[in-house]
Tab-separated table of C-alpha atoms and ligand atoms in Angstrom:
chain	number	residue	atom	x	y	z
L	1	UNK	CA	46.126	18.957	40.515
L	2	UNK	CA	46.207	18.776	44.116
L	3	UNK	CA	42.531	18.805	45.595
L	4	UNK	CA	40.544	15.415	45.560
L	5	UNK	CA	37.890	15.525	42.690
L	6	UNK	CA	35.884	12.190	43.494
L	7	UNK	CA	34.056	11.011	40.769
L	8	UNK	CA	31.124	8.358	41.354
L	9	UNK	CA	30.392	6.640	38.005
L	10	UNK	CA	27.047	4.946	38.003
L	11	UNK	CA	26.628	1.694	36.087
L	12	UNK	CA	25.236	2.195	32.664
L	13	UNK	CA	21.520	0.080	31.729
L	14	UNK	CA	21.467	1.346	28.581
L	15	UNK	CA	23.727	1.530	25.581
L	16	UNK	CA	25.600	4.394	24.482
L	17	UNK	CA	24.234	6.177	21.485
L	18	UNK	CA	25.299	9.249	19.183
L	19	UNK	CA	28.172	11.267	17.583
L	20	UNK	CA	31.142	12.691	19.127
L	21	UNK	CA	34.120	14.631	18.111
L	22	UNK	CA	37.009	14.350	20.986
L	23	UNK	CA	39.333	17.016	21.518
L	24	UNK	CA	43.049	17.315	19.951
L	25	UNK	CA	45.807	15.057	19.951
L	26	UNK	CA	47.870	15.786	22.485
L	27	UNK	CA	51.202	14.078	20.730
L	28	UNK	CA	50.453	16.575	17.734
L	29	UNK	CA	49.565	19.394	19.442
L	30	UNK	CA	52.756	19.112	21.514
L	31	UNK	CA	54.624	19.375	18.014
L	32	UNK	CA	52.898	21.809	16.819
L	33	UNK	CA	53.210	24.558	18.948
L	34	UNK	CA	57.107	23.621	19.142
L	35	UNK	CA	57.636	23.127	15.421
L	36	UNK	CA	55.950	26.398	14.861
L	37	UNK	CA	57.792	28.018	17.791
L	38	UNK	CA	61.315	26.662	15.208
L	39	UNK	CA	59.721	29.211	12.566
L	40	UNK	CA	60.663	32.774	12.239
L	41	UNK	CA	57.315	33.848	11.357
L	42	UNK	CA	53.712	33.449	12.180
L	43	UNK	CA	51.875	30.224	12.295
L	44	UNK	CA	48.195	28.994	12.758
L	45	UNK	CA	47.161	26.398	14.892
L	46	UNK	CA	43.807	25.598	14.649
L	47	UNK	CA	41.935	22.844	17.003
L	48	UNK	CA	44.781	22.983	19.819
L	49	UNK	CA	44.698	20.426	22.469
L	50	UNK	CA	43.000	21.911	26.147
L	51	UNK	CA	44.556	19.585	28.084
L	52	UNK	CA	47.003	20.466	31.166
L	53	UNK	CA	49.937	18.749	29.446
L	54	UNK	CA	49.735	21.125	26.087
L	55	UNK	CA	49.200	23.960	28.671
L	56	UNK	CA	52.337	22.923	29.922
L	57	UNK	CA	54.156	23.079	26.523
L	58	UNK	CA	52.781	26.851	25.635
L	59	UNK	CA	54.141	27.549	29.561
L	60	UNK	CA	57.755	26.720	28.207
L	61	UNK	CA	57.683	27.821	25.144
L	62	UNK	CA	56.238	31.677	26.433
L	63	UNK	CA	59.182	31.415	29.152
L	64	UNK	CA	61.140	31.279	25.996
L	65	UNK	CA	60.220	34.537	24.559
L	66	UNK	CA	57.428	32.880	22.497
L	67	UNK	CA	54.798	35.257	22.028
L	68	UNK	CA	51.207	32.812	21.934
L	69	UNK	CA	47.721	34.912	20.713
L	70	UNK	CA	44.456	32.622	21.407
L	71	UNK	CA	42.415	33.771	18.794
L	72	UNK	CA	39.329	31.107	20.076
L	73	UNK	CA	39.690	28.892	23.010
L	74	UNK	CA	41.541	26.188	20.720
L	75	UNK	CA	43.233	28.392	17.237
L	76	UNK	CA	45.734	30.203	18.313
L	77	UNK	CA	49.106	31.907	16.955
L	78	UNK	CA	52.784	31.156	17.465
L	79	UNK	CA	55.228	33.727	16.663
L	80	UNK	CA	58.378	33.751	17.539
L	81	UNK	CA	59.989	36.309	15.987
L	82	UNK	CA	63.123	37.491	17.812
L	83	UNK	CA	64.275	33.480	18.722
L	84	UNK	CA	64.357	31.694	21.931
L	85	UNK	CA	65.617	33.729	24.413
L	86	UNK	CA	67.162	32.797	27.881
L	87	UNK	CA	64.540	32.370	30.270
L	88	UNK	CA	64.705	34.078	33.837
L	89	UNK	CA	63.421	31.022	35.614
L	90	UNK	CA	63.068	27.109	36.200
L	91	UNK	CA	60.949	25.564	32.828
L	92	UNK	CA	58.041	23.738	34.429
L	93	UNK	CA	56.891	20.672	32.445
L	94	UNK	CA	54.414	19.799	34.774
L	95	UNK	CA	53.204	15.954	33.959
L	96	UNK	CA	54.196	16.003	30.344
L	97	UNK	CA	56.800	13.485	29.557
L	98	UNK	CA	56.508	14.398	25.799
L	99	UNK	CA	57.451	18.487	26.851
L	100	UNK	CA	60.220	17.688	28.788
L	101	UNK	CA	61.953	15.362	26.500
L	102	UNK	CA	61.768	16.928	23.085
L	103	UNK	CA	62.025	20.428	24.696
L	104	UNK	CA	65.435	19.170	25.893
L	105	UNK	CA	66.501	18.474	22.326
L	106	UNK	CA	65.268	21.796	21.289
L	107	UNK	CA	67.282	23.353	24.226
L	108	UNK	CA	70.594	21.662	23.902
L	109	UNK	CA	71.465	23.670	20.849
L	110	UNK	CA	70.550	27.067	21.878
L	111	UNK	CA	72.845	29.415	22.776
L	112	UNK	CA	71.783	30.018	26.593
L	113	UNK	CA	71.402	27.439	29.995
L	114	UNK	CA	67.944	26.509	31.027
L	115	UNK	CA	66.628	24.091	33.909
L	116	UNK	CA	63.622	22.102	33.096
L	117	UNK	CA	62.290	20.017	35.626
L	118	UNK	CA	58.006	18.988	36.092
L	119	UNK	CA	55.767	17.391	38.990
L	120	UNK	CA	56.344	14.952	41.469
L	121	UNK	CA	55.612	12.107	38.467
L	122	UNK	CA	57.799	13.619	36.029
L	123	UNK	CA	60.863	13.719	38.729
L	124	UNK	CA	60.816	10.235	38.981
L	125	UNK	CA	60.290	9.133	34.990
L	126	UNK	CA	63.499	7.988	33.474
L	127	UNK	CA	65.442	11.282	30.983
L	128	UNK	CA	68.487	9.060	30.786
L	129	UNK	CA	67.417	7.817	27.622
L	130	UNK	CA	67.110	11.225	26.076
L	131	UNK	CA	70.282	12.843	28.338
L	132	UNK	CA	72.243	10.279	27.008
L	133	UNK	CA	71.941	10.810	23.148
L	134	UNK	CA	72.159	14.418	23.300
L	135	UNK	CA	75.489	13.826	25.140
L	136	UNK	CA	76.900	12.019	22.428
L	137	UNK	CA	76.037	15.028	20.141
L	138	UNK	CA	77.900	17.321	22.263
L	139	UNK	CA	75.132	18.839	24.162
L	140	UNK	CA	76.397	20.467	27.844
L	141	UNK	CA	73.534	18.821	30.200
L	142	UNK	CA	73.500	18.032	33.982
L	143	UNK	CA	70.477	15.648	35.599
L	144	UNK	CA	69.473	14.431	39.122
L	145	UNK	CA	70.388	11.083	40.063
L	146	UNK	CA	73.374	10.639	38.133
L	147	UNK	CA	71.819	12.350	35.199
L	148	UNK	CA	68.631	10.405	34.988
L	149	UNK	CA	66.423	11.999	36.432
L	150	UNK	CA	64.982	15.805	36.652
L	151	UNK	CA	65.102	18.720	36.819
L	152	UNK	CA	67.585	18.613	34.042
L	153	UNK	CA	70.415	21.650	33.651
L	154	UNK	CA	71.026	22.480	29.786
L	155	UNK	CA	73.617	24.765	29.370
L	156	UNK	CA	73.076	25.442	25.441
L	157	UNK	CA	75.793	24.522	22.901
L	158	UNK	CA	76.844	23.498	18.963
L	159	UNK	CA	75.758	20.004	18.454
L	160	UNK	CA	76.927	17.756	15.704
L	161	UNK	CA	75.154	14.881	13.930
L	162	UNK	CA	74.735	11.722	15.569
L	163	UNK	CA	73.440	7.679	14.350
L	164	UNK	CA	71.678	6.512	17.222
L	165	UNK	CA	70.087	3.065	17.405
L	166	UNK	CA	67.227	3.391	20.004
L	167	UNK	CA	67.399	-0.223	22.583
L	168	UNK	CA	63.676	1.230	23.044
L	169	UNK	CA	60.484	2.143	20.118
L	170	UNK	CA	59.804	5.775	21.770
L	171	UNK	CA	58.636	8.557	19.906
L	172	UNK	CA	60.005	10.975	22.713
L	173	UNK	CA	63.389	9.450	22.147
L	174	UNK	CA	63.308	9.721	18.587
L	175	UNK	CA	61.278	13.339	18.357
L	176	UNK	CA	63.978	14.323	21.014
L	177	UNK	CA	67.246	13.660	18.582
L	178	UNK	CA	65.594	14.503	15.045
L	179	UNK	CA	64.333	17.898	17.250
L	180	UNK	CA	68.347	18.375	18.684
L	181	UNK	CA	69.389	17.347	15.050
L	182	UNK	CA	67.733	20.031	13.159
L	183	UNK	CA	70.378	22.390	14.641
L	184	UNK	CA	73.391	19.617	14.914
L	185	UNK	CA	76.524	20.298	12.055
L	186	UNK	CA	76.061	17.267	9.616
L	187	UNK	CA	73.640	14.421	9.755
L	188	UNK	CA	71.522	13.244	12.574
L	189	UNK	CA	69.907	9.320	12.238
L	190	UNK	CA	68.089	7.238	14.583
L	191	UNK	CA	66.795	3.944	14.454
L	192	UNK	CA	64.332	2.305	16.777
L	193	UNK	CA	63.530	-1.494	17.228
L	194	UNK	CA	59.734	-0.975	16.192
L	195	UNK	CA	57.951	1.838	14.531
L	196	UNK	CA	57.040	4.474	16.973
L	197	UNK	CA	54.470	7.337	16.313
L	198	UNK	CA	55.516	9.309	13.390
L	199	UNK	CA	53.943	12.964	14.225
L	200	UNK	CA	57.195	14.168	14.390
L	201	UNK	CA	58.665	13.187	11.085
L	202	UNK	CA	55.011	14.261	9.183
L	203	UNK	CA	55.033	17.323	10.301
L	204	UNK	CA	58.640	18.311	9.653
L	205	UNK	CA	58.335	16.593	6.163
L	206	UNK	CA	55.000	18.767	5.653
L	207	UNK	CA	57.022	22.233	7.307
L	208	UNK	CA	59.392	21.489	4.207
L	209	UNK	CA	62.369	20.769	6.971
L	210	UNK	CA	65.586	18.641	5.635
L	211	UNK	CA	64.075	14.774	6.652
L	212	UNK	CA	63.667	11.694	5.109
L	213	UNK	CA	62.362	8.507	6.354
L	214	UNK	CA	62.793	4.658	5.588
L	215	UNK	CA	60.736	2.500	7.505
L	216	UNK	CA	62.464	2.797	11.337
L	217	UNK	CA	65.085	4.561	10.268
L	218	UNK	CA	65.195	8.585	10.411
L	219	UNK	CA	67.284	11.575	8.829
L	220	UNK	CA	67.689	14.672	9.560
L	221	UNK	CA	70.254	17.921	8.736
L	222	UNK	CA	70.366	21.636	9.999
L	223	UNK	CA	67.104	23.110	8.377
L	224	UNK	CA	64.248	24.981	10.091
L	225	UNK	CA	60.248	24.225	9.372
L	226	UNK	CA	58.707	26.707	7.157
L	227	UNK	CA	56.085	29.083	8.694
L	228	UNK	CA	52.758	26.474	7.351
L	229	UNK	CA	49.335	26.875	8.777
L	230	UNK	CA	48.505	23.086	11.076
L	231	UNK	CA	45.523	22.334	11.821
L	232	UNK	CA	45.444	19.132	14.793
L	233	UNK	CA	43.091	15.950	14.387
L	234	UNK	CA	41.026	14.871	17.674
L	235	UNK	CA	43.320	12.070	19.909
L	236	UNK	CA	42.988	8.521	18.862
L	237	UNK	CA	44.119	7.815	22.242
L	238	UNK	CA	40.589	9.662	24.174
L	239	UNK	CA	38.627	8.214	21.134
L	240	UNK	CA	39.940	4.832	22.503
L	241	UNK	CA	37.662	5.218	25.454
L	242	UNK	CA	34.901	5.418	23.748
L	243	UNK	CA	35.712	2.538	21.290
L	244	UNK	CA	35.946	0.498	24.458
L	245	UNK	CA	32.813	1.622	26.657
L	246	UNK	CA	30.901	1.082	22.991
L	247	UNK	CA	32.296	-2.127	22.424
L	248	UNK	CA	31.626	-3.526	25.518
L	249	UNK	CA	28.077	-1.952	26.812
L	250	UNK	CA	25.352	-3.867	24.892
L	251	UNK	CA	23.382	-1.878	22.137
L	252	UNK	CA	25.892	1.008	21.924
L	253	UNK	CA	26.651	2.202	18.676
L	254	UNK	CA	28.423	5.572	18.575
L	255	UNK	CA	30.245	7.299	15.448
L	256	UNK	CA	33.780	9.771	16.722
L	257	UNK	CA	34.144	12.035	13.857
L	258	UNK	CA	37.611	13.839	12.977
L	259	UNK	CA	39.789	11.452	14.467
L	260	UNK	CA	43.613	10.849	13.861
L	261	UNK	CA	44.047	7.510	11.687
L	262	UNK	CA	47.475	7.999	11.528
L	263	UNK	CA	48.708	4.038	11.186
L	264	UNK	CA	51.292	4.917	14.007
L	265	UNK	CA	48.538	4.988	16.677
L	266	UNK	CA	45.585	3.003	15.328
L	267	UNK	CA	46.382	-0.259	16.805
L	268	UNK	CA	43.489	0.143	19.249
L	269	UNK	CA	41.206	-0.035	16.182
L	270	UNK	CA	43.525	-3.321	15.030
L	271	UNK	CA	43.193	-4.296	18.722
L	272	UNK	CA	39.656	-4.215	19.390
L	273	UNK	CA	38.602	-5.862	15.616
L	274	UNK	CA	41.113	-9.035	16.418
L	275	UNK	CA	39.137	-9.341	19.709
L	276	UNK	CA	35.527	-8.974	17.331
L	277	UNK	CA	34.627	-5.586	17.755
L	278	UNK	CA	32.705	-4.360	15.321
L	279	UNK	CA	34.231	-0.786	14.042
L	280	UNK	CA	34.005	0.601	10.742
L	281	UNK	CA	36.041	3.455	9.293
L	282	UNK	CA	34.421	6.597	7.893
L	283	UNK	CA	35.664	9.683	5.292
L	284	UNK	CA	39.295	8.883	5.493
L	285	UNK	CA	41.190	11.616	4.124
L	286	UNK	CA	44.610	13.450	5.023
L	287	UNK	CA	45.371	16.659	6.448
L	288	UNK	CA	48.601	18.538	7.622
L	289	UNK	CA	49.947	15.095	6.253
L	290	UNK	CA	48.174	13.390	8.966
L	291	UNK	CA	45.678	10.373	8.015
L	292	UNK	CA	41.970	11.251	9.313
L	293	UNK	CA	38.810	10.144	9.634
L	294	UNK	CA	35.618	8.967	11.398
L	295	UNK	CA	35.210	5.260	13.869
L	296	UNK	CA	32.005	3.842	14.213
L	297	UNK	CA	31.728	1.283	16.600
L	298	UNK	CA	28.306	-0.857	17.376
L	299	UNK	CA	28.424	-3.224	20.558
L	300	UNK	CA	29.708	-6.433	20.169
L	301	UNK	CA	30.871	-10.212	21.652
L	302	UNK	CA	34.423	-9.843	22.560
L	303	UNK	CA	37.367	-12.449	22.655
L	304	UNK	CA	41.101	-12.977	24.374
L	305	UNK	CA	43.588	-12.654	22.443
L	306	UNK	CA	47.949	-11.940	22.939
L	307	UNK	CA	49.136	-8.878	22.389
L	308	UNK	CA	52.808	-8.303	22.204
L	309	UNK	CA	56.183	-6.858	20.549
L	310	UNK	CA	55.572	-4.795	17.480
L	311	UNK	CA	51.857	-3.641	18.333
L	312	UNK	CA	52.840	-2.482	21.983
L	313	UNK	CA	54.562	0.627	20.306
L	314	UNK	CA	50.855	1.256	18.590
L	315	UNK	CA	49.263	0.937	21.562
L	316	UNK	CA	51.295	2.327	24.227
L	317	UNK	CA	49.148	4.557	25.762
L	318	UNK	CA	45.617	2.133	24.796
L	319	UNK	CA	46.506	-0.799	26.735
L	320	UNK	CA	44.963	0.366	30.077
L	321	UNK	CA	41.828	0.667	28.532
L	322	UNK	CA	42.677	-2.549	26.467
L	323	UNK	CA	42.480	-4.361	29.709
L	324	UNK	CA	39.099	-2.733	30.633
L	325	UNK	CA	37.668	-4.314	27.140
L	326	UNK	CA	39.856	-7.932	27.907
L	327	UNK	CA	38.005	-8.528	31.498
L	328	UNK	CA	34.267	-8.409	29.031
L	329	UNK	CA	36.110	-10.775	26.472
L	330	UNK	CA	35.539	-14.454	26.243
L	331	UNK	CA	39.193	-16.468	27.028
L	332	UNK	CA	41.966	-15.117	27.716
L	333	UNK	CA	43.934	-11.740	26.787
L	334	UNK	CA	47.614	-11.746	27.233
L	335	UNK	CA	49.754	-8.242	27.175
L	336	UNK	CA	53.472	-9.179	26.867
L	337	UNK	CA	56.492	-7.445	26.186
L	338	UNK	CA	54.536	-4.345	27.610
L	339	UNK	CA	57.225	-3.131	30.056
L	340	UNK	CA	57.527	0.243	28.716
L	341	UNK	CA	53.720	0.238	30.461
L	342	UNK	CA	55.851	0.763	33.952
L	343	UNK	CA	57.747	4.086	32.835
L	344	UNK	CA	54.630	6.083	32.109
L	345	UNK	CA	52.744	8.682	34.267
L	346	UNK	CA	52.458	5.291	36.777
L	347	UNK	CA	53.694	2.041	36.304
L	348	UNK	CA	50.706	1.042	34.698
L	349	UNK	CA	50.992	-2.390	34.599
L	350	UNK	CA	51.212	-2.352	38.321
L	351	UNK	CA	47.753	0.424	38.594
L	352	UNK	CA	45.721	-1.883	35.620
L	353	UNK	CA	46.758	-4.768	37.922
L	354	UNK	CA	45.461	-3.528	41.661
L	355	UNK	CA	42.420	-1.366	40.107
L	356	UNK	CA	40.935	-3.861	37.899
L	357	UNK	CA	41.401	-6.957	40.573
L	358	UNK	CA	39.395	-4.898	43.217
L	359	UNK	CA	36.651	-4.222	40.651
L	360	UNK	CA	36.180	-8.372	40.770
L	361	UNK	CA	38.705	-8.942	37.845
L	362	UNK	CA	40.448	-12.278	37.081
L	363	UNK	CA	44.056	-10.657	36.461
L	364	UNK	CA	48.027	-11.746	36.805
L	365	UNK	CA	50.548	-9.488	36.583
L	366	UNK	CA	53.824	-10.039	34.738
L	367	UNK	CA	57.085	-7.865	34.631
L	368	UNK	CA	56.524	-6.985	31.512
L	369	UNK	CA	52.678	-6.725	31.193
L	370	UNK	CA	49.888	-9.037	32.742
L	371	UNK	CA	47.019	-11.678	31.552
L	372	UNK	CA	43.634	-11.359	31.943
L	373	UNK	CA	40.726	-14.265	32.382
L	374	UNK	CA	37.400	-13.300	30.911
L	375	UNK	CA	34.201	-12.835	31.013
L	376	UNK	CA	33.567	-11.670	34.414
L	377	UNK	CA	30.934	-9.372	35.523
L	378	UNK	CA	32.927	-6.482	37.279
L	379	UNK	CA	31.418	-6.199	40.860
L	380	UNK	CA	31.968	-2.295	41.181
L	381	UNK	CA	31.021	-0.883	44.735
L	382	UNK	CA	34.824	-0.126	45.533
L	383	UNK	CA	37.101	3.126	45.773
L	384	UNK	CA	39.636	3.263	43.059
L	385	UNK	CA	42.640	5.254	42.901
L	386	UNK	CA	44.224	7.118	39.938
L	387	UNK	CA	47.525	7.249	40.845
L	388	UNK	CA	47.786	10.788	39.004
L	389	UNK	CA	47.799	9.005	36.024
L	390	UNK	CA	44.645	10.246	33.619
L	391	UNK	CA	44.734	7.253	31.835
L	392	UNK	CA	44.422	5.169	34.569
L	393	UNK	CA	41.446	7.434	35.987
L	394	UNK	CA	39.409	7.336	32.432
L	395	UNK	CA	40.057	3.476	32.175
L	396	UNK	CA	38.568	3.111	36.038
L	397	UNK	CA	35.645	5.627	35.014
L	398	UNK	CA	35.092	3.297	31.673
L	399	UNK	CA	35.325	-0.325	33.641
L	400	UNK	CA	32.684	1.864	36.379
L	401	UNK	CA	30.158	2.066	33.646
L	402	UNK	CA	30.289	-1.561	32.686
L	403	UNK	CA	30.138	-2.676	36.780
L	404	UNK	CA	27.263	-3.941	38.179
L	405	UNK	CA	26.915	-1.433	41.260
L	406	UNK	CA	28.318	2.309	41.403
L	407	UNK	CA	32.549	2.999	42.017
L	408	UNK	CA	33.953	6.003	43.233
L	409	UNK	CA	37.572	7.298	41.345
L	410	UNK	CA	39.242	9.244	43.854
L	411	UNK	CA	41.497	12.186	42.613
L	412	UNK	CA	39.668	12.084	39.313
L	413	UNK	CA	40.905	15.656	38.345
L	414	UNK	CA	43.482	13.882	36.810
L	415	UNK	CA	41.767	13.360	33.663
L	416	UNK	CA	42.732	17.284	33.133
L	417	UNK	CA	46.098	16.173	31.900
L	418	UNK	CA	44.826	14.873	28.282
L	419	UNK	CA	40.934	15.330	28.597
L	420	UNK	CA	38.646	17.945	30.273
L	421	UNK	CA	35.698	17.467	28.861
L	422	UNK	CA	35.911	13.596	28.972
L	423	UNK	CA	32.478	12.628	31.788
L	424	UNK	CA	30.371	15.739	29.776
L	425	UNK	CA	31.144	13.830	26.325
L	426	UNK	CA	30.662	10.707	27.394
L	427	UNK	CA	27.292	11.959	29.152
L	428	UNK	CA	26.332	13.280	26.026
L	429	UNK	CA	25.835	9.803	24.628
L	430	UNK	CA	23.742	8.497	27.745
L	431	UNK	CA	20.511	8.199	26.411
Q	501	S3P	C1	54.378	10.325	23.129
Q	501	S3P	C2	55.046	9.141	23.028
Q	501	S3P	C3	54.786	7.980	23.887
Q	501	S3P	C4	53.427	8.093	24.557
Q	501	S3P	C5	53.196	9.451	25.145
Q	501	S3P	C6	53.274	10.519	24.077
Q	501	S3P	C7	54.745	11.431	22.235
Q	501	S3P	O1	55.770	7.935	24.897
Q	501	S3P	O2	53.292	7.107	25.557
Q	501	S3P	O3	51.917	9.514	25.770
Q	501	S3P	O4	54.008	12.428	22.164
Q	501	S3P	O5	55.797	11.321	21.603
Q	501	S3P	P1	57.192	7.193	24.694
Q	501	S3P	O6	57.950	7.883	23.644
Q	501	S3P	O7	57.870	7.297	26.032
Q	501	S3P	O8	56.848	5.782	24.345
């Protein structure tokens, strides 16, 4: 992701109109190709994720002695018949938090040492919070920085069951320890503060894997997922992009077909409708044990609102794009309790913050998130940076269209990580 990609996004007169179908969720797709990889026999993916990050995932799991057959550019197979076998070099996570972390709870009960480490973003993200449980179940691990940081040193061992309550509402955290438990002697629970995506739990519940689940509070014992066919629903998290630009650029009204609905990750659709946009859900139904369904959203009159606590969890990886749709709203939007926002890819609350105010926004920032004044007409005509975060990049590119003269994104490759085909769908609803 090194060479500059600069993007220039050109203010949009005229609404966005038409269907879409974004690409796969990157959450599930991460736990599907591990989950399967926990199988003996073959499994089916169909619609895999083509971002960099899932890339990143199959790169591990194929240093593993994985074997991984593309049968199309997105269905693939995952067999792994013989069982993970030491692998003869360094794991590279690249920018995926989500690989590192629950790959470390895979790895800490194997039966060989493995070093996973990822890019310069990655080095600096915090792993104490996933080195630290997996100590407490026995696992053998060594860290940078006084075992915080990576690359991370695993040398594989028996675990046994742990209860863990979680100071933090983090699906990594959680997938990581119900992942390390399904090998761990006797019973593995955690508990987390708020609700955190569920993909984990869904899908080992739907592999037929020994788990059962109680509001925040998860259980797991030694079983392995059964060899089940999973097929991946797009990313609420790129359709969130679109919700936004739609929302907020007069006349649009767009439909995103096959979406995850799962009620983990729909606070963007909560989000928006408290704030007045108008979205209407289409053809729910479930698959893989994973709700789905269609969003249509028509332009309309935004408002402020406060955001905070419980919904942040449901939003985590929304609220840059949040912010986009807050500087269009009448009155004031306040993000609180947010400061999980500084621990991702960037400290977003920090990029939203500089980006935003040099597109003409009226924004504060707080430690733990940051209040916006609305409506104000976003000048455009500046440079903004990404800061190798894709979210940040596809927020800037989404604030560009509603600007009133051109911006430029610099590094805009970035939007690789979760999205490649993000400007050519969007374009597709330019009329
Ligand atoms: C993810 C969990 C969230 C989210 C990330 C993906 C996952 O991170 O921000 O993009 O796949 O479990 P945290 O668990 O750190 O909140």
């Amino acid at each position: 992701m090194s060479e500059n990609n600069k993007k220039t996004v050109i203010p949009l007169e005229k609404p966005l109109k038409g269907t879409i179908k974004v690409p796969a969720d990157k959450s599930i797709a991460h736990r599907a190709a591990m989950l399967a990889s926990l199988a003996k026999q073959k499994v089916l993916i169909k619609n895999f994720s083509s971002g960099a990050d899932c890339k990143s995932t199959l790169s591990v799991l194929e240093k593993l002695g994985v074997n991984i057959e593309f049968l199309s550019e997105n269905e693939l197979i995952i067999h792994n018949k013989e069982g993970f076998k030491e692998p003869k070099e360094t794991l590279y996570a690249g920018n995926s938090g989500t690989t590192i972390r629950l790959m470390s709870g895979i790895l800490a009960g194997s039966d060989f040492t493995s070093i996973i480490t990822g890019d310069e973003s990655l080095q600096k993200r915090p792993m104490g919070r996933v080195i630290n449980p997996l100590k407490q179940m026995g696992a053998d691990i060594t860290a940078q920085d006084n075992n915080t940081k990576a690359p991370i040193t695993i040398r594989g061992t028996s675990l046994k069951g742990i209860i863990y309550n979680s100071q933090i509402a983090s699906a990594q955290v959680k997938s990581c320890i119900l992942l390390a438990g399904l090998n761990a002697e006797g019973v593995t629970v955690v508990r987390e503060p708020f609700k955190s995506r569920d993909h984990t739990e869904r899908m080992l519940s739907y592999l037929e894997a020994d788990i059962e689940v109680e509001d925040t509070k998860v259980k797991v014992k030694k079983s392995n997922p059964e060899a089940k066919p999973l097929s991946i629903p797009g990313d609420i998290s790129s359709a969130a992009f679109f919700i936004v630009a739609a929302s907020i650029i007069p006349g649009s009204e767009i439909i995103i077909t096959d979406t995850g609905l799962n009620p983990t990750r729909t606070g963007i659709i909560d989000v928006m409708r408290q704030m007045g946009a108008d979205i209407t859900v289409l053809n729910q139904r479930t698959e893989c044990n994973e709700e789905v369904g269609d969003i249509k959203v028509k332009y309309s009159e935004l408002k402020g609102i406060t955001i905070g606590r419980e919904m942040i969890p449901r939003i985590i990886d929304e609220l840059p794009v949040i912010a986009v749709a807050a500087t269009q709203a009448k009155g004031t939007t306040i993000v609180k309790e947010a400061e999980e926002l500084r621990h991702k890819e960037s400290d977003r609350i920090k990029a939203i913050c500089l980006e935003l105010k040099k597109l003409g926004a009226d924004i504060e920032e707080a430690v733990d998130g940051f209040v916006i004044y609305g409506k104000t007409k976003l000048r455009g005509n500046c440079e903004l940076e990404t800061y190798h975060d894709h979210r940040i990049a596809m927020s800037g590119y989404v604030a560009g269209l509603a600007s009133l003269r051109p911006v430029r994104i610099n590094e805009f490759q970035w939007v690789n990580i979760s999205f490649p085909e993000f400007t050519q769908m969007f374009e597709s609803l330019y009329q």
